[in-house]
Amino acid sequence: MGQENYKTKIVNLRYTPEEAEHLKACAEAVGLSRSEYIRRKLEGLPIRAAKVPPVNWKAYEQLRTIATELLAIGNNINQIAKGINTANKNNLPIPANLPLPSTLSELRQKLDLTQEMIGEYARLIVGVEEEPTTEEE
């Protein structure tokens, strides 16, 4: 995309507080920023409903956080595996700079936390407030 396609010009608009709130609600309902919503309206472009229902935006954002955490964990595991594989391939001792067991323990804790978060957000998506508990008799 060339420099000419960047949006660098700002146009100020004035709205009453009620109009501004209505505009914000309309944009949020379809998952667009206010700017993009106004731009599409002015240009006569279609404004489609969001793919994720508005009631699930909180869960959607939290799942993005989980995905980011999983990427970080995956990167750490890949670095460890690369270090071990390189050492083995070259008949060298495993590098001393690989994560210590305490670091691996931290990764395990992150995985456990991520697993808990996934369960929490899955319950949020289906509308269950708390994890079901089983009572011992």
XYZ file of N, CA, C and O in Angstrom:
548
model
N 0.852 -1.173 0.000
C 0.000 0.000 0.000
C 0.894 1.232 0.000
O 1.804 1.356 0.795
N 0.634 2.153 -0.885
C 1.454 3.342 -1.024
C 1.125 4.404 0.005
O 0.109 4.348 0.692
N 2.000 5.382 0.092
C 1.837 6.484 1.042
C 0.517 7.227 0.823
O -0.074 7.721 1.759
N 0.044 7.270 -0.420
C -1.172 8.023 -0.719
C -2.423 7.414 -0.075
O -3.449 8.065 0.022
N -2.352 6.174 0.379
C -3.514 5.515 0.980
C -3.593 5.699 2.499
O -4.551 5.270 3.107
N -2.571 6.288 3.112
C -2.606 6.501 4.547
C -3.589 7.617 4.882
O -3.667 8.629 4.187
N -4.316 7.422 5.966
C -5.285 8.427 6.395
C -4.572 9.399 7.332
O -4.322 9.088 8.483
N -4.243 10.573 6.811
C -3.492 11.547 7.593
C -4.271 12.829 7.860
O -3.857 13.636 8.679
N -5.379 13.025 7.200
C -6.164 14.251 7.372
C -7.235 14.017 8.435
O -7.909 12.991 8.462
N -7.400 14.985 9.306
C -8.374 14.903 10.392
C -9.510 15.871 10.118
O -9.293 17.032 9.765
N -10.744 15.396 10.273
C -11.931 16.226 10.115
C -12.653 16.217 11.458
O -13.003 15.162 11.973
N -12.844 17.377 12.029
C -13.540 17.486 13.314
C -15.035 17.649 13.083
O -15.455 18.426 12.217
N -15.821 16.937 13.849
C -17.273 17.038 13.785
C -17.795 17.357 15.178
O -17.242 16.909 16.168
N -18.886 18.094 15.224
C -19.485 18.429 16.516
C -20.822 17.720 16.651
O -21.635 17.730 15.727
N -21.003 17.100 17.803
C -22.239 16.391 18.117
C -22.706 16.795 19.494
O -21.901 17.183 20.349
N -23.997 16.674 19.720
C -24.496 16.826 21.077
C -24.045 15.582 21.842
O -23.724 14.551 21.230
N -24.031 15.628 23.168
C -23.654 14.429 23.929
C -24.526 13.219 23.570
O -24.020 12.100 23.467
N -25.807 13.467 23.346
C -26.714 12.366 23.003
C -26.369 11.777 21.635
O -26.358 10.563 21.440
N -26.088 12.663 20.668
C -25.716 12.193 19.332
C -24.398 11.415 19.374
O -24.260 10.369 18.734
N -23.450 11.927 20.133
C -22.142 11.270 20.235
C -22.294 9.885 20.859
O -21.672 8.920 20.409
N -23.136 9.785 21.875
C -23.363 8.493 22.525
C -24.059 7.523 21.572
O -23.717 6.344 21.516
N -25.021 8.027 20.812
C -25.717 7.190 19.835
C -24.740 6.697 18.769
O -24.756 5.522 18.397
N -23.892 7.579 18.282
C -22.897 7.219 17.279
C -21.945 6.144 17.824
O -21.649 5.155 17.153
N -21.497 6.337 19.054
C -20.606 5.364 19.690
C -21.292 4.004 19.807
O -20.694 2.969 19.494
N -22.554 4.003 20.232
C -23.304 2.750 20.383
C -23.492 2.052 19.039
O -23.344 0.824 18.939
N -23.786 2.822 17.999
C -23.958 2.236 16.659
C -22.666 1.594 16.169
O -22.674 0.485 15.626
N -21.552 2.290 16.370
C -20.254 1.769 15.929
C -19.880 0.513 16.711
O -19.446 -0.485 16.130
N -20.078 0.542 18.023
C -19.753 -0.620 18.851
C -20.622 -1.821 18.493
O -20.163 -2.957 18.526
N -21.881 -1.563 18.141
C -22.806 -2.648 17.823
C -22.359 -3.460 16.617
O -22.683 -4.635 16.496
N -21.615 -2.822 15.721
C -21.134 -3.538 14.535
C -19.627 -3.780 14.586
O -19.023 -4.216 13.612
N -19.010 -3.484 15.727
C -17.595 -3.780 15.902
C -16.649 -2.884 15.137
O -15.565 -3.311 14.756
N -17.049 -1.633 14.911
C -16.196 -0.685 14.188
C -15.814 0.461 15.108
O -16.511 0.757 16.076
N -14.699 1.118 14.767
C -14.360 2.353 15.471
C -15.341 3.427 15.001
O -15.988 3.283 13.955
N -15.447 4.509 15.761
C -16.330 5.599 15.324
C -15.892 6.132 13.977
O -16.707 6.384 13.096
N -14.572 6.297 13.809
C -14.057 6.835 12.538
C -14.447 5.945 11.366
O -14.914 6.430 10.336
N -14.242 4.647 11.517
C -14.557 3.720 10.427
C -16.063 3.683 10.166
O -16.504 3.625 9.020
N -16.857 3.747 11.229
C -18.313 3.745 11.088
C -18.763 4.977 10.299
O -19.523 4.870 9.338
N -18.268 6.160 10.676
C -18.632 7.406 9.982
C -18.164 7.352 8.530
O -18.889 7.718 7.614
N -16.912 6.886 8.326
C -16.353 6.803 6.976
C -17.236 5.930 6.087
O -17.565 6.302 4.956
N -17.629 4.783 6.592
C -18.469 3.881 5.786
C -19.835 4.501 5.510
O -20.374 4.354 4.413
N -20.402 5.172 6.492
C -21.697 5.837 6.283
C -21.577 6.908 5.203
O -22.407 6.984 4.295
N -20.552 7.745 5.308
C -20.375 8.830 4.345
C -20.107 8.326 2.929
O -20.556 8.920 1.962
N -19.364 7.219 2.831
C -19.015 6.692 1.518
C -20.056 5.710 0.987
O -19.902 5.173 -0.106
N -21.107 5.477 1.761
C -22.158 4.565 1.315
C -21.732 3.109 1.287
O -22.338 2.291 0.596
N -20.686 2.777 2.051
C -20.213 1.393 2.104
C -21.083 0.585 3.062
O -21.673 1.131 3.997
N -21.149 -0.722 2.862
C -21.979 -1.537 3.751
C -21.417 -1.575 5.171
O -20.206 -1.558 5.362
N -22.327 -1.587 6.105
C -21.958 -1.718 7.517
C -22.576 -3.019 7.987
O -23.787 -3.106 8.190
N -21.729 -4.017 8.107
C -22.197 -5.356 8.489
C -22.104 -5.528 9.985
O -21.227 -4.961 10.630
N -22.977 -6.374 10.492
C -22.939 -6.687 11.918
C -21.630 -7.392 12.234
O -21.050 -8.079 11.393
N -21.150 -7.193 13.446
C -19.912 -7.824 13.875
C -20.041 -9.340 13.819
O -21.114 -9.894 14.039
N -18.921 -9.999 13.507
C -18.933 -11.457 13.462
C -19.077 -12.053 14.853
O -19.616 -13.121 15.025
N -18.544 -11.373 15.850
C -18.697 -11.818 17.229
C -19.834 -10.999 17.831
O -19.794 -9.777 17.790
N -20.868 -11.635 18.359
C -21.981 -10.871 18.920
C -21.498 -9.897 19.991
O -20.587 -10.219 20.751
N -22.076 -8.707 20.041
C -21.625 -7.697 20.997
C -21.601 -8.182 22.440
O -20.756 -7.763 23.202
N -22.494 -9.086 22.804
C -22.507 -9.564 24.183
C -21.263 -10.375 24.510
O -20.957 -10.592 25.667
N -20.512 -10.808 23.495
C -19.326 -11.611 23.733
C -18.021 -10.844 23.513
O -16.961 -11.445 23.488
N -18.071 -9.526 23.360
C -16.837 -8.781 23.126
C -15.872 -8.907 24.289
O -14.666 -8.996 24.093
N -16.384 -8.920 25.504
C -15.504 -9.058 26.674
C -14.770 -10.395 26.602
O -13.551 -10.456 26.781
N -15.501 -11.441 26.321
C -14.881 -12.765 26.210
C -13.901 -12.802 25.050
O -12.822 -13.388 25.153
N -14.252 -12.171 23.950
C -13.384 -12.141 22.773
C -12.051 -11.480 23.113
O -10.990 -11.993 22.789
N -12.092 -10.349 23.792
C -10.868 -9.647 24.173
C -10.032 -10.497 25.123
O -8.804 -10.543 25.019
N -10.692 -11.166 26.045
C -9.961 -11.995 26.996
C -9.343 -13.206 26.298
O -8.230 -13.621 26.648
N -10.009 -13.745 25.320
C -9.444 -14.860 24.563
C -8.236 -14.400 23.744
O -7.282 -15.158 23.567
N -8.254 -13.166 23.267
C -7.072 -12.626 22.577
C -5.898 -12.545 23.533
O -4.755 -12.816 23.159
N -6.159 -12.190 24.783
C -5.103 -12.147 25.798
C -4.516 -13.541 26.004
O -3.299 -13.706 26.091
N -5.385 -14.533 26.058
C -4.930 -15.916 26.219
C -4.080 -16.324 25.021
O -3.021 -16.939 25.177
N -4.523 -15.987 23.824
C -3.772 -16.347 22.620
C -2.381 -15.727 22.647
O -1.393 -16.375 22.294
N -2.270 -14.489 23.097
C -0.972 -13.816 23.195
C -0.080 -14.536 24.193
O 1.108 -14.749 23.944
N -0.655 -14.936 25.315
C 0.100 -15.657 26.339
C 0.586 -17.001 25.803
O 1.721 -17.406 26.021
N -0.273 -17.689 25.066
C 0.115 -18.973 24.481
C 1.243 -18.801 23.468
O 2.145 -19.654 23.385
N 1.213 -17.718 22.697
C 2.312 -17.451 21.755
C 3.635 -17.260 22.495
O 4.669 -17.777 22.069
N 3.592 -16.538 23.598
C 4.816 -16.309 24.381
C 5.346 -17.630 24.932
O 6.557 -17.895 24.879
N 4.461 -18.458 25.444
C 4.865 -19.759 25.972
C 5.448 -20.612 24.850
O 6.492 -21.254 25.012
N 4.791 -20.616 23.701
C 5.279 -21.385 22.563
C 6.656 -20.931 22.121
O 7.523 -21.757 21.802
N 6.884 -19.617 22.105
C 8.202 -19.095 21.738
C 9.276 -19.578 22.709
O 10.369 -19.967 22.304
N 8.951 -19.558 24.010
C 9.913 -20.038 25.008
C 10.235 -21.512 24.793
O 11.396 -21.916 24.840
N 9.223 -22.314 24.548
C 9.434 -23.746 24.327
C 10.275 -23.970 23.075
O 11.184 -24.806 23.067
N 10.011 -23.210 22.005
C 10.793 -23.338 20.776
C 12.265 -22.983 21.005
O 13.159 -23.642 20.462
N 12.531 -21.955 21.798
C 13.909 -21.575 22.084
C 14.631 -22.680 22.853
O 15.792 -22.987 22.580
N 13.942 -23.279 23.802
C 14.526 -24.377 24.573
C 14.820 -25.564 23.656
O 15.918 -26.136 23.677
N 13.834 -25.932 22.835
C 14.006 -27.067 21.926
C 15.145 -26.819 20.943
O 15.949 -27.717 20.672
N 15.249 -25.596 20.418
C 16.318 -25.282 19.469
C 17.678 -25.421 20.135
O 18.614 -25.976 19.549
N 17.805 -24.932 21.344
C 19.076 -25.037 22.064
C 19.475 -26.482 22.300
O 20.636 -26.867 22.083
N 18.535 -27.300 22.711
C 18.816 -28.716 22.962
C 19.139 -29.436 21.659
O 20.107 -30.198 21.581
N 18.349 -29.205 20.617
C 18.582 -29.874 19.331
C 19.918 -29.474 18.712
O 20.628 -30.322 18.160
N 20.264 -28.200 18.800
C 21.544 -27.739 18.257
C 22.701 -28.394 19.002
O 23.675 -28.841 18.390
N 22.597 -28.450 20.323
C 23.656 -29.088 21.122
C 23.778 -30.560 20.759
O 24.897 -31.067 20.568
N 22.672 -31.256 20.671
C 22.704 -32.676 20.334
C 23.276 -32.906 18.941
O 24.068 -33.821 18.723
N 22.887 -32.091 17.975
C 23.345 -32.241 16.590
C 24.856 -32.070 16.486
O 25.527 -32.759 15.711
N 25.398 -31.154 17.278
C 26.833 -30.855 17.223
C 27.628 -31.579 18.306
O 28.796 -31.257 18.539
N 26.997 -32.559 18.971
C 27.646 -33.321 20.049
C 28.264 -32.408 21.109
O 29.389 -32.592 21.538
N 27.497 -31.397 21.489
C 27.942 -30.445 22.506
C 27.082 -30.605 23.753
O 25.959 -31.122 23.687
N 27.590 -30.140 24.879
C 26.737 -30.161 26.074
C 25.582 -29.172 25.901
O 25.687 -28.203 25.143
N 24.512 -29.427 26.605
C 23.353 -28.522 26.540
C 23.790 -27.161 27.087
O 24.412 -27.084 28.144
N 23.497 -26.081 26.363
C 23.953 -24.746 26.783
C 23.490 -24.378 28.185
O 22.358 -24.678 28.588
N 24.377 -23.719 28.893
C 24.075 -23.303 30.260
C 23.057 -22.173 30.300
O 22.426 -21.948 31.328
N 22.884 -21.474 29.162
C 21.959 -20.335 29.171
C 20.510 -20.746 28.917
O 19.628 -19.895 28.849
N 20.254 -22.045 28.783
C 18.860 -22.474 28.642
C 18.149 -22.252 29.962
O 18.778 -22.208 31.021
N 16.836 -22.115 29.917
C 16.098 -21.823 31.151
C 16.363 -22.847 32.254
O 16.489 -24.038 32.005
N 16.476 -22.338 33.441
C 16.651 -23.187 34.615
C 15.319 -23.848 34.958
O 14.262 -23.404 34.498
N 15.355 -24.880 35.766
C 14.088 -25.525 36.167
C 13.078 -24.532 36.740
O 11.884 -24.676 36.537
N 13.567 -23.472 37.412
C 12.630 -22.484 37.954
C 11.887 -21.774 36.824
O 10.695 -21.486 36.925
N 12.592 -21.512 35.709
C 11.956 -20.874 34.559
C 10.949 -21.820 33.930
O 9.853 -21.413 33.538
N 11.321 -23.096 33.841
C 10.382 -24.083 33.311
C 9.165 -24.193 34.223
O 8.040 -24.378 33.758
N 9.392 -24.058 35.520
C 8.280 -24.075 36.478
C 7.359 -22.879 36.237
O 6.131 -22.998 36.322
N 7.961 -21.725 35.925
C 7.151 -20.545 35.611
C 6.310 -20.793 34.360
O 5.141 -20.385 34.300
N 6.894 -21.442 33.351
C 6.135 -21.778 32.142
C 4.957 -22.678 32.499
O 3.854 -22.508 31.988
N 5.193 -23.648 33.375
C 4.127 -24.560 33.794
C 3.015 -23.776 34.486
O 1.836 -24.009 34.262
N 3.408 -22.819 35.342
C 2.417 -22.000 36.028
C 1.614 -21.181 35.029
O 0.399 -21.034 35.173
N 2.287 -20.647 34.007
C 1.580 -19.879 32.980
C 0.605 -20.775 32.220
O -0.510 -20.358 31.907
N 1.034 -21.988 31.925
C 0.133 -22.918 31.240
C -1.081 -23.231 32.106
O -2.210 -23.266 31.619
N -0.847 -23.461 33.401
C -1.963 -23.738 34.310
C -2.915 -22.554 34.390
O -4.136 -22.713 34.338
N -2.350 -21.348 34.497
C -3.169 -20.136 34.553
C -3.960 -19.968 33.267
O -5.148 -19.631 33.284
N -3.308 -20.224 32.140
C -3.982 -20.109 30.846
C -5.131 -21.094 30.760
O -6.214 -20.754 30.278
N -4.905 -22.295 31.238
C -5.968 -23.307 31.235
C -7.157 -22.845 32.087
O -8.315 -22.986 31.687
N -6.876 -22.265 33.248
C -7.944 -21.738 34.100
C -8.702 -20.621 33.390
O -9.937 -20.553 33.447
N -7.954 -19.727 32.715
C -8.581 -18.609 32.017
C -9.477 -19.108 30.887
O -10.575 -18.582 30.693
N -9.024 -20.108 30.177
C -9.841 -20.657 29.091
C -11.157 -21.179 29.648
O -12.222 -20.914 29.091
N -11.106 -21.897 30.762
C -12.334 -22.396 31.384
C -13.249 -21.265 31.818
O -14.463 -21.302 31.610
N -12.642 -20.225 32.403
C -13.423 -19.071 32.864
C -14.136 -18.386 31.706
O -15.311 -18.055 31.775
N -13.427 -18.196 30.600
C -14.011 -17.483 29.478
C -14.990 -18.357 28.699
O -15.949 -17.844 28.135
N -14.757 -19.647 28.714
C -15.731 -20.545 28.100
C -17.055 -20.452 28.863
O -18.125 -20.390 28.263
N -16.968 -20.393 30.196
C -18.188 -20.236 31.005
C -18.838 -18.883 30.739
O -20.052 -18.766 30.669
N -18.031 -17.850 30.565
C -18.552 -16.519 30.268
C -19.314 -16.514 28.946
O -20.396 -15.941 28.847
N -18.753 -17.187 27.954
C -19.393 -17.222 26.646
C -20.754 -17.895 26.710
O -21.709 -17.450 26.089
N -20.849 -18.978 27.482
C -22.131 -19.693 27.550
C -23.043 -19.136 28.629
O -24.159 -19.602 28.797
N -22.562 -18.135 29.381
C -23.423 -17.462 30.345
C -23.472 -18.096 31.714
O -24.394 -17.860 32.476
N -22.470 -18.896 32.074
C -22.413 -19.507 33.405
C -21.487 -18.656 34.263
O -20.367 -18.347 33.857
N -21.961 -18.257 35.437
C -21.193 -17.352 36.278
C -19.973 -18.015 36.914
O -18.905 -17.463 36.934
N -20.145 -19.201 37.489
C -19.051 -19.854 38.203
C -18.918 -21.291 37.749
O -19.850 -21.885 37.213
N -17.735 -21.844 38.015
C -17.503 -23.238 37.684
C -18.402 -24.105 38.555
O -18.499 -23.866 39.772
N -19.090 -25.102 37.978
C -19.935 -25.966 38.787
C -19.107 -26.692 39.838
O -18.002 -27.130 39.568
N -19.640 -26.758 41.034
C -18.930 -27.468 42.099
C -19.670 -28.757 42.390
O -20.888 -28.853 42.261
N -18.889 -29.736 42.808
C -19.503 -31.006 43.188
C -19.374 -31.139 44.685
O -18.304 -30.944 45.252
N -20.465 -31.447 45.317
C -20.466 -31.596 46.767
C -20.207 -33.039 47.132
O -20.809 -33.958 46.571
N -19.282 -33.236 48.069
C -18.995 -34.587 48.532
C -20.016 -34.969 49.567
O -20.402 -34.176 50.423
N -20.452 -36.207 49.523
C -21.453 -36.661 50.507
C -20.803 -37.422 51.599
O -19.824 -38.009 51.523
